[in-house]
PDB file of C-alpha atoms in Angstrom:
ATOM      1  CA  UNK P 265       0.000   0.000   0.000  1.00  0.00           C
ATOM      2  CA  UNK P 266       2.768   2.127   0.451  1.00  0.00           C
ATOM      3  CA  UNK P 267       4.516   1.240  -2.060  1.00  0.00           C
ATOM      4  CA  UNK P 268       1.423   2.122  -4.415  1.00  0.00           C
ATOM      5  CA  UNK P 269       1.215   5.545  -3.071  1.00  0.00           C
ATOM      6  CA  UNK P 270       4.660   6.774  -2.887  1.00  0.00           C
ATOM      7  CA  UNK P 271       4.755   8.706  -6.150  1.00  0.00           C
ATOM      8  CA  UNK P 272       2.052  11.455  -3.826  1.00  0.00           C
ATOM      9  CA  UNK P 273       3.519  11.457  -0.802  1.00  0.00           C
ATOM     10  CA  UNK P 274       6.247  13.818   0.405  1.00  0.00           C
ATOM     11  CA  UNK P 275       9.432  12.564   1.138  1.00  0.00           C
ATOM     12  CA  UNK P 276       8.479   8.873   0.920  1.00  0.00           C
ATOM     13  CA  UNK P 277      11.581   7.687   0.550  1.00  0.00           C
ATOM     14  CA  UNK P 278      12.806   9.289   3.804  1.00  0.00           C
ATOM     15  CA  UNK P 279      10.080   8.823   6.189  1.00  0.00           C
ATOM     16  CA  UNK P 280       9.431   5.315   4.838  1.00  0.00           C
ATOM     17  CA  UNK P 281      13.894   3.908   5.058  1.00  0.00           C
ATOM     18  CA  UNK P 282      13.937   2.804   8.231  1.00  0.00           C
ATOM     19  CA  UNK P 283      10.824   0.271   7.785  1.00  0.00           C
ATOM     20  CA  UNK P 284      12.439  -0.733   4.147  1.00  0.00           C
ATOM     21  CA  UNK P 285      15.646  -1.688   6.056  1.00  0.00           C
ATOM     22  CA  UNK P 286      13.740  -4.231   8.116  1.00  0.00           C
ATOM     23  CA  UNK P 287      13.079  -6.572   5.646  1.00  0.00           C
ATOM     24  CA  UNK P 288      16.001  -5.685   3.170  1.00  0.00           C
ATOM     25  CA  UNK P 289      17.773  -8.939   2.159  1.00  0.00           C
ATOM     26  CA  UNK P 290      14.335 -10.885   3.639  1.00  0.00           C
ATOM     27  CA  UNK P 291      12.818 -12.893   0.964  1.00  0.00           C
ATOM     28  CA  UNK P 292       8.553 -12.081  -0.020  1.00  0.00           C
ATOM     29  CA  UNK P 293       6.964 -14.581   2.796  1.00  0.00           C
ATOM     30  CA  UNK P 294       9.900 -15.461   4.352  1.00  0.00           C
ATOM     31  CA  UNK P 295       9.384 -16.033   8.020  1.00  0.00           C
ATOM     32  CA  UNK P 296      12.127 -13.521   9.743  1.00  0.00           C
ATOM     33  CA  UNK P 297      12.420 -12.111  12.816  1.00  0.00           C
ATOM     34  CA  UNK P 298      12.378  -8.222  12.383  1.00  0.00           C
ATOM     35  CA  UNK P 299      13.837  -5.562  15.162  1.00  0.00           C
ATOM     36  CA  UNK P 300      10.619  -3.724  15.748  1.00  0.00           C
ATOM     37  CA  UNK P 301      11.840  -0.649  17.510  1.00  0.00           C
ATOM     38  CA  UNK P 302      10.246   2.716  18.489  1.00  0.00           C
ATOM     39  CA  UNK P 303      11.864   4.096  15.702  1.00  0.00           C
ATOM     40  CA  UNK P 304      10.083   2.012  13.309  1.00  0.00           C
ATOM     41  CA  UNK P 305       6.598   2.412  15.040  1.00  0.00           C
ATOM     42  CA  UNK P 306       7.194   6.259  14.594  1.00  0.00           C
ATOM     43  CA  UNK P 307       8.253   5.511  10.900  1.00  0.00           C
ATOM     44  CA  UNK P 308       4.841   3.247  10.374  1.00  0.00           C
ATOM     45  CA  UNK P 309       2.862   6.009  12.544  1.00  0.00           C
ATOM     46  CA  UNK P 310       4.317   8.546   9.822  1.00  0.00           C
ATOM     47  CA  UNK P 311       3.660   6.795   6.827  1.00  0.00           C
ATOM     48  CA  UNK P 312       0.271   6.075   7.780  1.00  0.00           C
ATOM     49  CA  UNK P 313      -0.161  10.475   8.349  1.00  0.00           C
ATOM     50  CA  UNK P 314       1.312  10.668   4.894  1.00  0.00           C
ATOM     51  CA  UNK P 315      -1.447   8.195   2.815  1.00  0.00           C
ATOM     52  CA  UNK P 316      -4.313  10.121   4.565  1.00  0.00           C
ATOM     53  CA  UNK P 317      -3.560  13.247   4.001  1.00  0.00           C
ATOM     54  CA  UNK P 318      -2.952  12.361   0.414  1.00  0.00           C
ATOM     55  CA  UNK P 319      -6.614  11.857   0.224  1.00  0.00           C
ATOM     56  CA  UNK P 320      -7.474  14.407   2.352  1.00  0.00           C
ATOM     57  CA  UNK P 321      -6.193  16.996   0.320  1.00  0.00           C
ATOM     58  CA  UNK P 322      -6.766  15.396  -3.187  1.00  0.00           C
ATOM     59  CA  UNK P 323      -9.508  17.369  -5.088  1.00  0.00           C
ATOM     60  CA  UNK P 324     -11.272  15.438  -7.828  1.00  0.00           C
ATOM     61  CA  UNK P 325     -10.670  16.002 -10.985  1.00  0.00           C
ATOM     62  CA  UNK P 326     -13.476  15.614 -14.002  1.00  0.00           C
ATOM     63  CA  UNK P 327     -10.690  14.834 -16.812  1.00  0.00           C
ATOM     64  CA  UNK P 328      -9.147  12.290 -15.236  1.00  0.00           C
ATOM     65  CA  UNK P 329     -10.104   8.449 -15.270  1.00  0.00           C
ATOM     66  CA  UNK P 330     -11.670   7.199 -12.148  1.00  0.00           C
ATOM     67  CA  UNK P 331     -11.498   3.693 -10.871  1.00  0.00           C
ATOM     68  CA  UNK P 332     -12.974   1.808  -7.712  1.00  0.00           C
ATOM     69  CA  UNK P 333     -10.447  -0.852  -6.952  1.00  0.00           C
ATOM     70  CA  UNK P 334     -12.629  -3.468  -4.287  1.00  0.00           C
ATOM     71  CA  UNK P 335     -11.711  -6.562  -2.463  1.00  0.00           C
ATOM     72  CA  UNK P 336     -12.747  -9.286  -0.488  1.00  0.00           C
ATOM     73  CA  UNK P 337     -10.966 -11.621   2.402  1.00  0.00           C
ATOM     74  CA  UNK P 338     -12.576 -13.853   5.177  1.00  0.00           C
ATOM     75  CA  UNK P 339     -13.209 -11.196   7.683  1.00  0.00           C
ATOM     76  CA  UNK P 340     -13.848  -8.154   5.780  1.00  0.00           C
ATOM     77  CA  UNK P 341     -14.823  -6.150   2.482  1.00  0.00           C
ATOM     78  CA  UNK P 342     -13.402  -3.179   1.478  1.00  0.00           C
ATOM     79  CA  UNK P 343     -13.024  -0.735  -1.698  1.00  0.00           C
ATOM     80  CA  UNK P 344     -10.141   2.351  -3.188  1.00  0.00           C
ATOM     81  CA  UNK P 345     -11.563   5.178  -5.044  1.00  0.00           C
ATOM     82  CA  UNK P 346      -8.477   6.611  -7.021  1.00  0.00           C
ATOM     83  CA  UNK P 347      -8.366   8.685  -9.735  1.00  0.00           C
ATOM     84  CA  UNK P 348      -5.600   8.498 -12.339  1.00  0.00           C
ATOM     85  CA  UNK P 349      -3.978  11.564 -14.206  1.00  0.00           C
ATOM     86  CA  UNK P 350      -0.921  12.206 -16.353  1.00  0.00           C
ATOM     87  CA  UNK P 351      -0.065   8.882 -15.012  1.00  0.00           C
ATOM     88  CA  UNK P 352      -0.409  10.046 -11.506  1.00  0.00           C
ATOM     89  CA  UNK P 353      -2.357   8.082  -9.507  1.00  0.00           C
ATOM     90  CA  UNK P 354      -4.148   9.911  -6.621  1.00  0.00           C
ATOM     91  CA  UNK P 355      -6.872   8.187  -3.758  1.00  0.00           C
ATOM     92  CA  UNK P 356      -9.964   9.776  -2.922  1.00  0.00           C
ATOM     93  CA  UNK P 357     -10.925   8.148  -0.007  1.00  0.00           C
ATOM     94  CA  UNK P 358     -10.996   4.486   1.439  1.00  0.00           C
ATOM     95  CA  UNK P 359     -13.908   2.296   2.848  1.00  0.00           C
ATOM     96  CA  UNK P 360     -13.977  -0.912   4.637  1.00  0.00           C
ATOM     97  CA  UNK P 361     -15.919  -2.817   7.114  1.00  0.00           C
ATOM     98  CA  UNK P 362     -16.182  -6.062   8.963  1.00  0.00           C
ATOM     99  CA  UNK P 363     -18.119  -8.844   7.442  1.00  0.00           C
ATOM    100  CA  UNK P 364     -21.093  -9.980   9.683  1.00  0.00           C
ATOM    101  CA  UNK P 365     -21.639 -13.720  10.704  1.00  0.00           C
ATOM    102  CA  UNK P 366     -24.163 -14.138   8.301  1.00  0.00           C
ATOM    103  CA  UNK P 367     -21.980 -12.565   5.334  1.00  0.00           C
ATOM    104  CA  UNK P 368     -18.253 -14.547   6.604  1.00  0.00           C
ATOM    105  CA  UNK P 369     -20.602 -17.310   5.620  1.00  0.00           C
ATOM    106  CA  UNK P 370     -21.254 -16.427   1.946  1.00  0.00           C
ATOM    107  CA  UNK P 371     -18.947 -18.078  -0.982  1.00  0.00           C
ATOM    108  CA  UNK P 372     -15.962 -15.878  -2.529  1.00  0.00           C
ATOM    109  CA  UNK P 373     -17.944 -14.664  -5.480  1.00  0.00           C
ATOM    110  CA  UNK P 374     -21.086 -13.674  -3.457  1.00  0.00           C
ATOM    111  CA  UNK P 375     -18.077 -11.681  -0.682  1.00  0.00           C
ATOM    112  CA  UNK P 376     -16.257  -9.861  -3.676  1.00  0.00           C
ATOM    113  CA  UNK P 377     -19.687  -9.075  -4.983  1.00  0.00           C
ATOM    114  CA  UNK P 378     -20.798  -7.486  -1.746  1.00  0.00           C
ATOM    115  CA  UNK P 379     -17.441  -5.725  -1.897  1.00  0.00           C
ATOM    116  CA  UNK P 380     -18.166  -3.890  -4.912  1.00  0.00           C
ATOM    117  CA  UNK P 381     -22.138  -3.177  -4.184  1.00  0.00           C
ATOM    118  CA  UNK P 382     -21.021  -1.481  -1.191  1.00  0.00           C
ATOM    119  CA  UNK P 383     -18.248   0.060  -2.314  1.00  0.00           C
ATOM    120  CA  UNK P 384     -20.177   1.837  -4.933  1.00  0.00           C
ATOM    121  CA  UNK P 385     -23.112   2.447  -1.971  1.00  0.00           C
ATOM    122  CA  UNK P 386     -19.986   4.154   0.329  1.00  0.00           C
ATOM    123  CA  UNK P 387     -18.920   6.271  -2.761  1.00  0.00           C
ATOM    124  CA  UNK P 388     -22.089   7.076  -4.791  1.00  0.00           C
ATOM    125  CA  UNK P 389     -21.744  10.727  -4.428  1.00  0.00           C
ATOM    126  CA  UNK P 390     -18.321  11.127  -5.848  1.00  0.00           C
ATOM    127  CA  UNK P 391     -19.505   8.104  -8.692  1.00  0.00           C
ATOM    128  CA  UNK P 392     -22.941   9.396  -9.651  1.00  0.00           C
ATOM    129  CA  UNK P 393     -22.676  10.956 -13.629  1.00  0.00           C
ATOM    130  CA  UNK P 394     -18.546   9.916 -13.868  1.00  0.00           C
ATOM    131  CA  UNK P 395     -17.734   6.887 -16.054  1.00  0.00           C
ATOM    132  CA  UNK P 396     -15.553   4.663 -14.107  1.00  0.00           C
ATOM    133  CA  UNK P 397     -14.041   1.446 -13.935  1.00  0.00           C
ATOM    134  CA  UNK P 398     -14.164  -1.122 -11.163  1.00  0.00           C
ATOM    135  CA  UNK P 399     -11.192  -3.524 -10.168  1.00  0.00           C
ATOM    136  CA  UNK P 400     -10.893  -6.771  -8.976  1.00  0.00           C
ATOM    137  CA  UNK P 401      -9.258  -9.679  -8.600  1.00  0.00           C
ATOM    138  CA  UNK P 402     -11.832 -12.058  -8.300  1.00  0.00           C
ATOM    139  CA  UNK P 403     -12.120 -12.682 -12.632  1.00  0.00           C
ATOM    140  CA  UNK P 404     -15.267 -14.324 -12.365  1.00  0.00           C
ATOM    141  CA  UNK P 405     -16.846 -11.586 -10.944  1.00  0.00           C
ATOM    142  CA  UNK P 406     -15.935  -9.737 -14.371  1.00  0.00           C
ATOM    143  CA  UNK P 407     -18.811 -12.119 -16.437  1.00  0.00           C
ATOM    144  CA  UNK P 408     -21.727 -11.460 -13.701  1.00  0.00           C
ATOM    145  CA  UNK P 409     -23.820  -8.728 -15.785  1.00  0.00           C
ATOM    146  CA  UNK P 410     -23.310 -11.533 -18.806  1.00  0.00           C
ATOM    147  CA  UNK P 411     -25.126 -14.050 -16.949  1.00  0.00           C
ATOM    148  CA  UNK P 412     -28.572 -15.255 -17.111  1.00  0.00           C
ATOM    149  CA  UNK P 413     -31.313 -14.566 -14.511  1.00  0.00           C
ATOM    150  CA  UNK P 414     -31.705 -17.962 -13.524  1.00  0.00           C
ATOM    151  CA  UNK P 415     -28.388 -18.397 -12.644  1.00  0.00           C
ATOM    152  CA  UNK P 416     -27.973 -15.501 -10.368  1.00  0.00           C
ATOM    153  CA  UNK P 417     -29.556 -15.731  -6.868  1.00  0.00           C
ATOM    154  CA  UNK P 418     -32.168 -13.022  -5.483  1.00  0.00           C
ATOM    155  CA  UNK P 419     -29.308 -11.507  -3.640  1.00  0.00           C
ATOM    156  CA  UNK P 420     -27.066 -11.280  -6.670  1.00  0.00           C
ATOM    157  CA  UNK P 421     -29.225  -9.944  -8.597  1.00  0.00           C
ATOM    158  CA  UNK P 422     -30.479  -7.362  -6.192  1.00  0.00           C
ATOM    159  CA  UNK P 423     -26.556  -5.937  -5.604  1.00  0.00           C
ATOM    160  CA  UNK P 424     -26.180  -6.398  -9.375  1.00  0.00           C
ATOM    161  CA  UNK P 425     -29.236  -4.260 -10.359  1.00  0.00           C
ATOM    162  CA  UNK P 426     -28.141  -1.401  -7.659  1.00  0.00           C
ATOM    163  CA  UNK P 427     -24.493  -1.487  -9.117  1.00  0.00           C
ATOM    164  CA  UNK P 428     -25.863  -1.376 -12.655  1.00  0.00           C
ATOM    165  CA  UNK P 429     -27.072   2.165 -12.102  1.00  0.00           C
ATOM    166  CA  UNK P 430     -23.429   3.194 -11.523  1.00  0.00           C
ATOM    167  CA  UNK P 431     -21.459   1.181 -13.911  1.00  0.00           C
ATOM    168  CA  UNK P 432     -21.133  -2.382 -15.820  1.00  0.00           C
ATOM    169  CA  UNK P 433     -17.332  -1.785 -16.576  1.00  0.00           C
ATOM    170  CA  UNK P 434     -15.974  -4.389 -14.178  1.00  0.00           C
ATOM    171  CA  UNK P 435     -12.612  -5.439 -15.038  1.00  0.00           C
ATOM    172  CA  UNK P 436     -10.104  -7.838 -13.843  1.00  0.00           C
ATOM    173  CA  UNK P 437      -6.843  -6.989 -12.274  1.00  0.00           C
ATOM    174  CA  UNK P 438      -4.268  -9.569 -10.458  1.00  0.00           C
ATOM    175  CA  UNK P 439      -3.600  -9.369  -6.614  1.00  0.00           C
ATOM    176  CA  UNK P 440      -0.463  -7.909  -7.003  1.00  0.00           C
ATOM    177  CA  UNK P 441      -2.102  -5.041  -8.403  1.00  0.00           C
ATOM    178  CA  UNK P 442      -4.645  -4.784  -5.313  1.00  0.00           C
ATOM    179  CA  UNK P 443      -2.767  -4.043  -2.572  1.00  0.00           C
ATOM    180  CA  UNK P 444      -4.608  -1.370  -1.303  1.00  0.00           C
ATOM    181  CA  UNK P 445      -8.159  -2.421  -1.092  1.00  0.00           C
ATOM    182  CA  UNK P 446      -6.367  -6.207   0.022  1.00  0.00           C
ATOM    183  CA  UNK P 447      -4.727  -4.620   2.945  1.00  0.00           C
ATOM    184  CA  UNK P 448      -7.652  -2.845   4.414  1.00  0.00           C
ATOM    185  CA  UNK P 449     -10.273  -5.704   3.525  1.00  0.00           C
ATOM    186  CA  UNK P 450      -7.523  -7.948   6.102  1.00  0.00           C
ATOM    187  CA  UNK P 451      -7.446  -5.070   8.995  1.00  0.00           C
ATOM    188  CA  UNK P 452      -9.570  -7.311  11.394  1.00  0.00           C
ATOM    189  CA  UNK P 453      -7.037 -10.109  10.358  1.00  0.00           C
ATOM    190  CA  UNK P 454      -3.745  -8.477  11.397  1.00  0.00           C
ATOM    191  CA  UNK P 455      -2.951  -6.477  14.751  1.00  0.00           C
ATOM    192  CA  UNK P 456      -3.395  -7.324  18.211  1.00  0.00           C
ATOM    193  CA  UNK P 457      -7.255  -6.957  19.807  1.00  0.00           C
ATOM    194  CA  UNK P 458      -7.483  -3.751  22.201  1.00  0.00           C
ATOM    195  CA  UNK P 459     -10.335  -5.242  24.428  1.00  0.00           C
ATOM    196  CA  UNK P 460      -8.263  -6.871  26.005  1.00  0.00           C
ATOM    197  CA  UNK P 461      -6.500  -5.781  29.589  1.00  0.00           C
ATOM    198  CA  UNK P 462      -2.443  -5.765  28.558  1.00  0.00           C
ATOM    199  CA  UNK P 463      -1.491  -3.543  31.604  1.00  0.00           C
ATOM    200  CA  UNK P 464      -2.808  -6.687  34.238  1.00  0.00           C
ATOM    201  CA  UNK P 465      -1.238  -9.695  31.569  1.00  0.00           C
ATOM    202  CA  UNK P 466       2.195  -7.717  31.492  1.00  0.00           C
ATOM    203  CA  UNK P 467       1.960  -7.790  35.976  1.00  0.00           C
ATOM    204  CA  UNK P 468       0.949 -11.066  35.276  1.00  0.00           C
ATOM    205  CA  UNK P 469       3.543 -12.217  32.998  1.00  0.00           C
ATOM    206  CA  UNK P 470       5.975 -10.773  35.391  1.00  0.00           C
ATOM    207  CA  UNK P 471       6.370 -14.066  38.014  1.00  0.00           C
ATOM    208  CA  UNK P 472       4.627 -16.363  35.899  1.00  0.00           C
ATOM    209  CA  UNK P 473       6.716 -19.651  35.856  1.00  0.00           C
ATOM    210  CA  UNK P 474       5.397 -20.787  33.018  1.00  0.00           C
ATOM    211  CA  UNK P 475       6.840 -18.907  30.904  1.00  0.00           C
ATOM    212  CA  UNK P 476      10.086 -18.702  32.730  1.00  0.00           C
ATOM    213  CA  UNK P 477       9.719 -22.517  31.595  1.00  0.00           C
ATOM    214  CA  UNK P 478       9.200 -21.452  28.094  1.00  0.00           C
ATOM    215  CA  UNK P 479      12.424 -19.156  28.301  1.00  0.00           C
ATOM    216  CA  UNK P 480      14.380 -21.721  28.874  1.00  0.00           C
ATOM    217  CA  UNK P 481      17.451 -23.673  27.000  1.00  0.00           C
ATOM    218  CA  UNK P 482      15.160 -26.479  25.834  1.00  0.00           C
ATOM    219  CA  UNK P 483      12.084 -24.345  23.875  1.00  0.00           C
ATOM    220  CA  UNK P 484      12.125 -23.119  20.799  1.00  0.00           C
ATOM    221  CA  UNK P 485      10.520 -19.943  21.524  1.00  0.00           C
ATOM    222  CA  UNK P 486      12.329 -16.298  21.210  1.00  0.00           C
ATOM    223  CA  UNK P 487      10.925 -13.984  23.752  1.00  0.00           C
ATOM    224  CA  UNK P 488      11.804 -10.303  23.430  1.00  0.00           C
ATOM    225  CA  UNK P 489      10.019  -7.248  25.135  1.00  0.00           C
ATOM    226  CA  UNK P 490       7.978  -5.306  23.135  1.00  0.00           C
ATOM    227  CA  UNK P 491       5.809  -2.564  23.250  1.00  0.00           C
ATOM    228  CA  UNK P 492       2.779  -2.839  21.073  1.00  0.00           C
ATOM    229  CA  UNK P 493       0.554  -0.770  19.651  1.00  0.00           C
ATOM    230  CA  UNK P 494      -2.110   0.583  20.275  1.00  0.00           C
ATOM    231  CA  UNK P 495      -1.779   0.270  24.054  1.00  0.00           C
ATOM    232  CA  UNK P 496       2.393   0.309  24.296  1.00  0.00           C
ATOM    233  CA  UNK P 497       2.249  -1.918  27.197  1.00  0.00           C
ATOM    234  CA  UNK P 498       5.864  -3.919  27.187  1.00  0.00           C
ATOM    235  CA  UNK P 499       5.043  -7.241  27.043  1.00  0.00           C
ATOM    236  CA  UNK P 500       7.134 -10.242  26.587  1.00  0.00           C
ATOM    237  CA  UNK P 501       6.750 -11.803  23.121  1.00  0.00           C
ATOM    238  CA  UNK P 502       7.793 -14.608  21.097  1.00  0.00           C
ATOM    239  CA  UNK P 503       9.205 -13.790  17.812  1.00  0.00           C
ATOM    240  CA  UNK P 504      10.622 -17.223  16.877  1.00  0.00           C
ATOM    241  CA  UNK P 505       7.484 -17.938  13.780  1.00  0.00           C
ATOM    242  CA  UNK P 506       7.910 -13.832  11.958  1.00  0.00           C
ATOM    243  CA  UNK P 507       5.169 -12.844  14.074  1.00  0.00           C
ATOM    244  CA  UNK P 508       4.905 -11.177  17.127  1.00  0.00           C
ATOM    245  CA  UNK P 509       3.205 -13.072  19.670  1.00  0.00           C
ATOM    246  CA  UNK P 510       2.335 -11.824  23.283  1.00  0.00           C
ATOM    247  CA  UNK P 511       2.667 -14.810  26.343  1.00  0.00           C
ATOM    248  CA  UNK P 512      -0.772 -14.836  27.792  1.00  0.00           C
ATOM    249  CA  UNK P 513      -0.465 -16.458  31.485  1.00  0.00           C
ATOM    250  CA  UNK P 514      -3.247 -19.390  32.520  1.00  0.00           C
ATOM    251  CA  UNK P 515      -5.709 -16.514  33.671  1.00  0.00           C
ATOM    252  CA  UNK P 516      -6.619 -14.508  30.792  1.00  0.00           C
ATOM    253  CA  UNK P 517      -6.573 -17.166  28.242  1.00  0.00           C
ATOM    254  CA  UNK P 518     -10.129 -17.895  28.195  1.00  0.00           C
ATOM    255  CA  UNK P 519     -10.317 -14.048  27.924  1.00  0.00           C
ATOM    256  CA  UNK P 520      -8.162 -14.227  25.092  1.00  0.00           C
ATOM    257  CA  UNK P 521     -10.123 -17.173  23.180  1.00  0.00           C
ATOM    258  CA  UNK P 522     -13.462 -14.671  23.983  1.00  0.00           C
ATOM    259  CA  UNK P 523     -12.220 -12.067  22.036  1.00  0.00           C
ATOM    260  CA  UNK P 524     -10.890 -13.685  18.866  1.00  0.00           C
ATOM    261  CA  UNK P 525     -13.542 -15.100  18.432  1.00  0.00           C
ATOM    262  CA  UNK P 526     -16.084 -12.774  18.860  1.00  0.00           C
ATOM    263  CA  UNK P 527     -13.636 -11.165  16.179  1.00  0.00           C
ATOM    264  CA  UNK P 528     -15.061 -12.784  13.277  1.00  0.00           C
ATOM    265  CA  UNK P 529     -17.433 -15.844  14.862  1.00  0.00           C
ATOM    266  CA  UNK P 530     -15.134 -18.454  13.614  1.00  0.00           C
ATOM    267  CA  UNK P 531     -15.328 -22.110  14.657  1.00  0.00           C
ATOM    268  CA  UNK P 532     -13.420 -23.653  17.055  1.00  0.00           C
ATOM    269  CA  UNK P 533     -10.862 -24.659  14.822  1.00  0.00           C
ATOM    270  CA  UNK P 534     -10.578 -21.067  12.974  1.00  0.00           C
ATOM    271  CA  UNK P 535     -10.626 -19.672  16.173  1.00  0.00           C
ATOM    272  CA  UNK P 536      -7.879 -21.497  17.623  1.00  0.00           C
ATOM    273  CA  UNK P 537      -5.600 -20.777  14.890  1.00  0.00           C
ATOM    274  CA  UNK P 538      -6.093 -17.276  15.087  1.00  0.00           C
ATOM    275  CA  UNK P 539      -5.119 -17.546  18.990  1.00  0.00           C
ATOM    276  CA  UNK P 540      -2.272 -19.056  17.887  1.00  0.00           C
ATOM    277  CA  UNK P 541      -0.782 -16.991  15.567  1.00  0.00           C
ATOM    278  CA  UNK P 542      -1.540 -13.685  17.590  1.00  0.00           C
ATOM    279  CA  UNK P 543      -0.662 -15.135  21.132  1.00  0.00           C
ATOM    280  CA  UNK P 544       1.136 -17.657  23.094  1.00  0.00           C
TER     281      UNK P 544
END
């Protein structure tokens, strides 16, 4: 996402160095250990700034060719309206939102379709009389106003009909190419929950001999301290799988299963894996 943006924003290159050094020489997936370090959280903090106030301040502008670039994951929706002139590419805002139970349940196509009905829904105002294009990179999606009525579901046709009054221009693009709207439809999939009490698990953590057990010789852990965000409570964390994992003592775990899961609804296998790679 940053990288996308970088041709608009001010002195990318500088504010964004220190969080390119992290992973320089680390292969795409690789599971490394990273030195996450205040300077870097101010660098991320920055960076952040710089992409909205890119779209704060971008004005629309009627010659040049508007796109709404949408996407779909397992927990949420969301959608990019850019605008593209003189090969500059500039965003005009950014929507996304958590999927509900009942919509986490849906099939991929019915979830990227969703994406782009409400997409267009969130950005009507700024779409009504332009021509545009919408993006994704779900190709199948890209046949769905060639497709018969009976093979479209009430639903479908219902978020097809709405869209319809906006534009039929829907276009594929690969994954690569949708960073942006990829990265904020995963927000509820990344991050550590702030519902949760880190100031009591950090006094907890303190004499827990558990994880003095876990620090020892024999595991295969890496604990470090780290202060996360949002709260910036040190906590000790294992680092050993690329992620950063907070040790959660015997008395808030159940807390901590409550939480995730209330996160997206999951089953109890979904929901233990995403303990798992948030916490230890």
């Amino acid at each position: 996402m940053l990288n996308f943006y970088s041709r608009i924003i001010p002195n990318a290159t500088e504010i964004q160095h220190i969080l390119y050094d992290l992973v320089k020489g680390k292969k795409k997936r690789e599971k490394a250990t990273i030195e996450w370090n205040e300077a870097a959280v101010q660098s991320f903090q920055t960076s952040k700034h710089s992409i909205a106030q890119a779209a704060l301040f971008a004005h629309p502008n009627s010659e040049a060719k508007l796109s709404l670039i949408v996407d779909a994951s397992n927990s949420g929706i969301a959608g990019t309206l850019q605008q593209t002139y003189l090969k500059n590419t500039q965003p005009l805002g950014f929507f996304s939102r958590k999927l509900t139970p009942a919509e986490s349940r849906h099939s991929t196509y019915d979830c990227e379709l969703l994406a782009v009905y409400s997409s267009v829904k969130h950005f009507r105002h700024s779409l009504e009389g332009r021509d545009f294009i919408i993006n994704t990179d779900h190709k199948p999606l890209t046949f769905a106003f060639l497709q018969t009525g009976e093979k479209t579901s009430p639903r479908q046709q219902r978020h097809l009909e709405s869209i319809s009054q906006f534009s039929t221009d829907i276009r594929y693009i690969s994954g690569i190419q949708n960073t942006v709207a990829g990265a904020l439809s995963r927000i509820d999939e990344i991050g550590i929950p702030s519902e949760i009490d880190y100031e009591e698990i950090a006094r907890a953590q303190a004499d827990d001999e558990e994880m003095l057990t876990l620090q020892g010789a024999n595991s295969n852990l890496v604990f470090k301290t780290i202060s996360l965000e949002p709260h910036g409570t040190p906590l000790h964390c294992d680092v050993s799988t690329g992620n950063v994992r907070p040790y959660v003592p015997r008395a808030f775990r159940t807390i901590i299963i409550n939480v995730i899961y209330l996160l997206a609804h999951s089953g109890a296998k979904a929901t233990a894996n995403a303990v798992k790679q948030r916490f230890i």
